[in-house]
Amino acid sequence: MRASTARPSRARRLALPAVALAVLLQVPTALAVEPTEDVLQYELRPGDDPSRVARMFRIPVEELLARNGIRDASRLRVGTVLTIPDPRATVVRELRAEQAQLTKTVDELRATLDEQRARIASLEGELERAIAHREALEGQLTMYRVTKLVAGIALLLCLALAGALVLVLARMRDEQRRRLMTVKHTEALRAAVERYRNLGAQLELKYHNLYRQTPDVSIETAAKALRSAYDEERAALEAKIADSEAALAELDKPASGRRRHHKAA
């Protein structure tokens, strides 16, 4: 068979690769068109053998022989028609499977994208709520700071007023104490003056009685000395009484008048 057949031309050898390339380039068309059959009819030419034909169509020799029911390859002759699986149908099936896988992947990606978009929308809503909550907290914090400042100022004013009130009360208490002491001292001085006046009246009565009974010069001199000492003590007591009465009158005046008087002094 090999001796009687001629070698195929260069154009025939390049025909099948060109067809396969055209099939690969026309994949979208092949995906869109449903093939009517998935086999080719190939007529043996001079120089062909099953191994060469199998290599040409890129299928195993055993599959080629089994598909055509050939048990003895040496009995094949030129012109025998062989049934060969169409490589375009295989490519179409593979591309369809890839397309189905890609479609499934795209659907999954779209579902994932929709989930991510929903998640992003939810996160944006949470972010807006968080921003609103933060702004509310900042407003509350500002109000708290203002309230704290006002409360601090009010507390300082209250402390200052309390201190001033304590000082005023202490001064009033001291003035009242001094006034009471002055009143008591004045009353004691007045009682002493009254006693001295009574004693003076008694001494003067005794002096007149003594002078009338015995007009002695020594007794008169002693009486005058006693009278002079009495007058001096009485003057000193009256001066102290006058000072005490002036101090009491000063205490009876208003506080502003006393301050002006002290400043003038």
Tab-separated table of C-alpha atoms in Angstrom:
chain	number	residue	atom	x	y	z
A	1	MET	CA	0.000	0.000	0.000
A	2	ARG	CA	2.810	2.414	0.818
A	3	ALA	CA	4.650	1.594	-2.384
A	4	SER	CA	1.638	2.216	-4.537
A	5	THR	CA	0.528	5.470	-2.962
A	6	ALA	CA	2.050	8.927	-3.553
A	7	ARG	CA	3.065	11.470	-0.882
A	8	PRO	CA	0.289	14.121	-0.316
A	9	SER	CA	0.905	17.636	-1.430
A	10	ARG	CA	2.012	20.493	0.859
A	11	ALA	CA	-1.426	22.136	0.578
A	12	ARG	CA	-3.147	18.987	1.877
A	13	ARG	CA	-0.718	18.731	4.786
A	14	LEU	CA	-1.522	22.337	5.855
A	15	ALA	CA	-5.260	22.051	5.294
A	16	LEU	CA	-6.227	20.456	8.618
A	17	PRO	CA	-4.145	22.800	10.854
A	18	ALA	CA	-5.687	25.749	9.021
A	19	VAL	CA	-9.151	24.307	9.623
A	20	ALA	CA	-8.374	23.813	13.322
A	21	LEU	CA	-7.088	27.396	13.557
A	22	ALA	CA	-10.219	28.682	11.863
A	23	VAL	CA	-12.330	26.713	14.359
A	24	LEU	CA	-10.439	28.224	17.292
A	25	LEU	CA	-10.777	31.715	15.829
A	26	GLN	CA	-14.513	31.198	15.318
A	27	VAL	CA	-15.191	30.040	18.893
A	28	PRO	CA	-18.104	32.482	19.521
A	29	THR	CA	-19.786	31.273	16.317
A	30	ALA	CA	-19.211	27.641	17.271
A	31	LEU	CA	-20.664	28.352	20.733
A	32	ALA	CA	-23.745	29.917	19.225
A	33	VAL	CA	-24.397	27.292	16.469
A	34	GLU	CA	-25.498	23.778	17.395
A	35	PRO	CA	-23.468	21.270	15.260
A	36	THR	CA	-25.497	18.718	13.266
A	37	GLU	CA	-22.939	15.948	13.756
A	38	ASP	CA	-19.676	15.406	15.600
A	39	VAL	CA	-17.823	13.166	13.107
A	40	LEU	CA	-15.856	13.666	9.866
A	41	GLN	CA	-15.582	11.463	6.858
A	42	TYR	CA	-11.978	11.051	5.688
A	43	GLU	CA	-11.032	9.163	2.536
A	44	LEU	CA	-7.650	7.498	2.583
A	45	ARG	CA	-5.202	8.832	0.047
A	46	PRO	CA	-2.002	7.398	-1.248
A	47	GLY	CA	0.608	7.368	1.530
A	48	ASP	CA	-1.974	7.470	4.356
A	49	ASP	CA	-1.993	4.921	7.142
A	50	PRO	CA	-3.959	4.778	10.401
A	51	SER	CA	-1.040	6.150	12.461
A	52	ARG	CA	-0.645	9.169	10.218
A	53	VAL	CA	-4.364	9.855	10.124
A	54	ALA	CA	-4.544	9.555	13.934
A	55	ARG	CA	-1.644	12.020	14.310
A	56	MET	CA	-3.257	14.369	11.810
A	57	PHE	CA	-6.505	14.533	13.784
A	58	ARG	CA	-4.771	14.157	17.154
A	59	ILE	CA	-6.612	11.071	18.321
A	60	PRO	CA	-5.276	7.714	19.492
A	61	VAL	CA	-4.817	5.038	16.825
A	62	GLU	CA	-6.781	2.531	18.900
A	63	GLU	CA	-9.771	4.913	19.049
A	64	LEU	CA	-9.611	5.431	15.287
A	65	LEU	CA	-9.507	1.684	14.597
A	66	ALA	CA	-12.212	0.916	17.158
A	67	ARG	CA	-14.545	3.619	15.835
A	68	ASN	CA	-14.223	2.267	12.268
A	69	GLY	CA	-14.318	-1.455	13.284
A	70	ILE	CA	-10.891	-2.162	11.805
A	71	ARG	CA	-9.134	-5.234	13.142
A	72	ASP	CA	-6.331	-5.463	10.607
A	73	ALA	CA	-4.868	-2.139	9.487
A	74	SER	CA	-2.874	-3.814	6.699
A	75	ARG	CA	-6.067	-4.524	4.720
A	76	LEU	CA	-6.925	-0.833	4.345
A	77	ARG	CA	-6.858	0.492	0.790
A	78	VAL	CA	-6.750	3.905	-0.860
A	79	GLY	CA	-10.247	5.327	-1.028
A	80	THR	CA	-11.425	3.732	2.211
A	81	VAL	CA	-13.629	6.201	4.128
A	82	LEU	CA	-12.835	6.513	7.800
A	83	THR	CA	-15.122	8.027	10.416
A	84	ILE	CA	-13.166	10.450	12.614
A	85	PRO	CA	-14.393	12.467	15.609
A	86	ASP	CA	-14.879	16.076	14.597
A	87	PRO	CA	-12.311	18.180	16.525
A	88	ARG	CA	-14.610	21.189	16.225
A	89	ALA	CA	-17.326	19.405	18.225
A	90	THR	CA	-14.802	18.587	20.946
A	91	VAL	CA	-13.613	22.200	21.034
A	92	VAL	CA	-17.218	23.383	21.106
A	93	ARG	CA	-18.021	21.059	24.007
A	94	GLU	CA	-14.950	22.155	25.899
A	95	LEU	CA	-15.700	25.814	25.228
A	96	ARG	CA	-19.299	25.304	26.256
A	97	ALA	CA	-18.178	23.694	29.469
A	98	GLU	CA	-15.786	26.576	30.044
A	99	GLN	CA	-18.559	29.038	29.190
A	100	ALA	CA	-20.915	27.330	31.643
A	101	GLN	CA	-18.183	27.414	34.289
A	102	LEU	CA	-17.450	31.055	33.528
A	103	THR	CA	-21.176	31.874	33.615
A	104	LYS	CA	-21.466	30.135	36.954
A	105	THR	CA	-18.406	31.998	38.205
A	106	VAL	CA	-19.818	35.310	36.920
A	107	ASP	CA	-23.145	34.595	38.629
A	108	GLU	CA	-21.331	33.767	41.851
A	109	LEU	CA	-19.247	36.929	41.510
A	110	ARG	CA	-22.384	38.963	40.839
A	111	ALA	CA	-24.063	37.462	43.893
A	112	THR	CA	-20.933	38.188	45.913
A	113	LEU	CA	-20.866	41.709	44.473
A	114	ASP	CA	-24.528	42.229	45.407
A	115	GLU	CA	-23.783	40.971	48.922
A	116	GLN	CA	-20.783	43.292	49.136
A	117	ARG	CA	-22.875	46.207	47.899
A	118	ALA	CA	-25.567	45.423	50.464
A	119	ARG	CA	-22.861	45.120	53.105
A	120	ILE	CA	-21.345	48.428	51.994
A	121	ALA	CA	-24.778	50.099	52.131
A	122	SER	CA	-25.314	48.667	55.613
A	123	LEU	CA	-21.862	49.853	56.699
A	124	GLU	CA	-22.543	53.300	55.240
A	125	GLY	CA	-25.798	53.456	57.223
A	126	GLU	CA	-23.974	52.373	60.382
A	127	LEU	CA	-21.275	54.945	59.648
A	128	GLU	CA	-23.856	57.708	59.264
A	129	ARG	CA	-25.502	56.652	62.523
A	130	ALA	CA	-22.114	56.534	64.227
A	131	ILE	CA	-21.288	60.032	62.922
A	132	ALA	CA	-24.657	61.346	64.132
A	133	HIS	CA	-24.098	59.669	67.510
A	134	ARG	CA	-20.597	61.140	67.711
A	135	GLU	CA	-21.919	64.617	66.896
A	136	ALA	CA	-24.593	64.204	69.581
A	137	LEU	CA	-21.933	63.099	72.069
A	138	GLU	CA	-19.746	66.062	71.118
A	139	GLY	CA	-22.711	68.390	71.707
A	140	GLN	CA	-23.378	66.764	75.075
A	141	LEU	CA	-19.681	67.023	75.938
A	142	THR	CA	-19.690	70.716	75.036
A	143	MET	CA	-22.772	71.290	77.181
A	144	TYR	CA	-21.140	69.338	80.001
A	145	ARG	CA	-18.008	71.475	79.767
A	146	VAL	CA	-20.049	74.685	79.741
A	147	THR	CA	-22.151	73.438	82.658
A	148	LYS	CA	-19.003	72.429	84.522
A	149	LEU	CA	-17.459	75.859	83.916
A	150	VAL	CA	-20.631	77.664	85.036
A	151	ALA	CA	-20.899	75.396	88.084
A	152	GLY	CA	-17.257	76.100	88.926
A	153	ILE	CA	-17.782	79.856	88.639
A	154	ALA	CA	-20.975	79.623	90.705
A	155	LEU	CA	-19.134	77.540	93.309
A	156	LEU	CA	-16.326	80.100	93.486
A	157	LEU	CA	-18.878	82.900	93.866
A	158	CYS	CA	-20.670	80.953	96.585
A	159	LEU	CA	-17.383	80.332	98.373
A	160	ALA	CA	-16.485	84.012	98.075
A	161	LEU	CA	-19.908	85.052	99.383
A	162	ALA	CA	-19.681	82.494	102.183
A	163	GLY	CA	-16.226	83.788	103.114
A	164	ALA	CA	-17.466	87.376	103.059
A	165	LEU	CA	-20.492	86.383	105.125
A	166	VAL	CA	-18.269	84.594	107.632
A	167	LEU	CA	-16.047	87.673	107.881
A	168	VAL	CA	-19.059	89.943	108.315
A	169	LEU	CA	-20.522	87.646	110.955
A	170	ALA	CA	-17.153	87.458	112.716
A	171	ARG	CA	-16.854	91.244	112.661
A	172	MET	CA	-20.414	91.638	113.882
A	173	ARG	CA	-19.747	89.119	116.623
A	174	ASP	CA	-16.532	90.917	117.615
A	175	GLU	CA	-18.293	94.289	117.574
A	176	GLN	CA	-21.146	92.890	119.630
A	177	ARG	CA	-18.663	91.397	122.083
A	178	ARG	CA	-16.770	94.674	122.310
A	179	ARG	CA	-20.024	96.543	122.729
A	180	LEU	CA	-21.146	94.248	125.527
A	181	MET	CA	-17.778	94.580	127.210
A	182	THR	CA	-17.903	98.355	126.828
A	183	VAL	CA	-21.443	98.475	128.194
A	184	LYS	CA	-20.451	96.326	131.153
A	185	HIS	CA	-17.346	98.434	131.753
A	186	THR	CA	-19.399	101.631	131.518
A	187	GLU	CA	-21.972	100.294	133.916
A	188	ALA	CA	-19.224	99.280	136.319
A	189	LEU	CA	-17.681	102.752	136.024
A	190	ARG	CA	-21.032	104.423	136.591
A	191	ALA	CA	-21.625	102.266	139.661
A	192	ALA	CA	-18.161	103.185	140.907
A	193	VAL	CA	-18.858	106.873	140.254
A	194	GLU	CA	-22.096	106.598	142.158
A	195	ARG	CA	-20.292	104.971	145.046
A	196	TYR	CA	-17.569	107.640	144.954
A	197	ARG	CA	-20.208	110.334	144.840
A	198	ASN	CA	-21.923	108.830	147.831
A	199	LEU	CA	-18.619	108.565	149.629
A	200	GLY	CA	-17.834	112.156	148.648
A	201	ALA	CA	-21.165	113.355	149.945
A	202	GLN	CA	-20.601	111.477	153.160
A	203	LEU	CA	-17.056	112.904	153.465
A	204	GLU	CA	-18.288	116.385	152.720
A	205	LEU	CA	-21.013	115.998	155.360
A	206	LYS	CA	-18.499	114.726	157.858
A	207	TYR	CA	-16.116	117.556	156.944
A	208	HIS	CA	-18.773	120.214	157.507
A	209	ASN	CA	-19.819	118.633	160.766
A	210	LEU	CA	-16.215	118.316	161.872
A	211	TYR	CA	-15.372	121.852	160.790
A	212	ARG	CA	-18.334	123.285	162.656
A	213	GLN	CA	-17.545	121.408	165.838
A	214	THR	CA	-13.784	121.983	166.016
A	215	PRO	CA	-12.406	124.633	163.673
A	216	ASP	CA	-8.885	123.432	164.038
A	217	VAL	CA	-6.344	124.340	161.352
A	218	SER	CA	-4.856	120.844	161.102
A	219	ILE	CA	-8.244	119.232	160.643
A	220	GLU	CA	-9.166	121.790	157.979
A	221	THR	CA	-5.923	121.157	156.146
A	222	ALA	CA	-6.464	117.391	156.242
A	223	ALA	CA	-10.018	117.812	155.064
A	224	LYS	CA	-8.907	119.991	152.148
A	225	ALA	CA	-6.280	117.461	151.202
A	226	LEU	CA	-8.850	114.695	151.367
A	227	ARG	CA	-11.225	116.825	149.303
A	228	SER	CA	-8.533	117.477	146.688
A	229	ALA	CA	-7.710	113.757	146.439
A	230	TYR	CA	-11.408	113.011	146.132
A	231	ASP	CA	-11.818	115.603	143.365
A	232	GLU	CA	-8.870	114.179	141.427
A	233	GLU	CA	-10.160	110.634	141.639
A	234	ARG	CA	-13.641	111.807	140.720
A	235	ALA	CA	-12.303	113.702	137.677
A	236	ALA	CA	-10.356	110.636	136.569
A	237	LEU	CA	-13.458	108.465	136.931
A	238	GLU	CA	-15.610	110.967	135.038
A	239	ALA	CA	-13.017	111.063	132.243
A	240	LYS	CA	-13.117	107.274	131.982
A	241	ILE	CA	-16.902	107.372	131.986
A	242	ALA	CA	-16.856	109.966	129.185
A	243	ASP	CA	-14.453	107.788	127.136
A	244	SER	CA	-16.654	104.762	127.657
A	245	GLU	CA	-19.760	106.679	126.630
A	246	ALA	CA	-17.955	107.958	123.494
A	247	ALA	CA	-16.906	104.402	122.598
A	248	LEU	CA	-20.491	103.218	123.106
A	249	ALA	CA	-21.795	106.027	120.889
A	250	GLU	CA	-19.221	105.065	118.265
A	251	LEU	CA	-20.491	101.463	118.324
A	252	ASP	CA	-24.067	102.672	117.887
A	253	LYS	CA	-23.156	104.422	114.597
A	254	PRO	CA	-23.586	102.580	111.178
A	255	ALA	CA	-20.656	100.526	109.911
A	256	SER	CA	-19.965	102.846	106.922
A	257	GLY	CA	-19.799	105.880	109.210
A	258	ARG	CA	-17.374	104.082	111.522
A	259	ARG	CA	-15.117	103.169	108.579
A	260	ARG	CA	-15.026	106.792	107.384
A	261	HIS	CA	-14.285	107.922	110.917
A	262	HIS	CA	-11.408	105.428	111.239
A	263	LYS	CA	-9.989	106.493	107.856
A	264	ALA	CA	-10.147	110.140	108.845
A	265	ALA	CA	-8.442	109.305	112.138
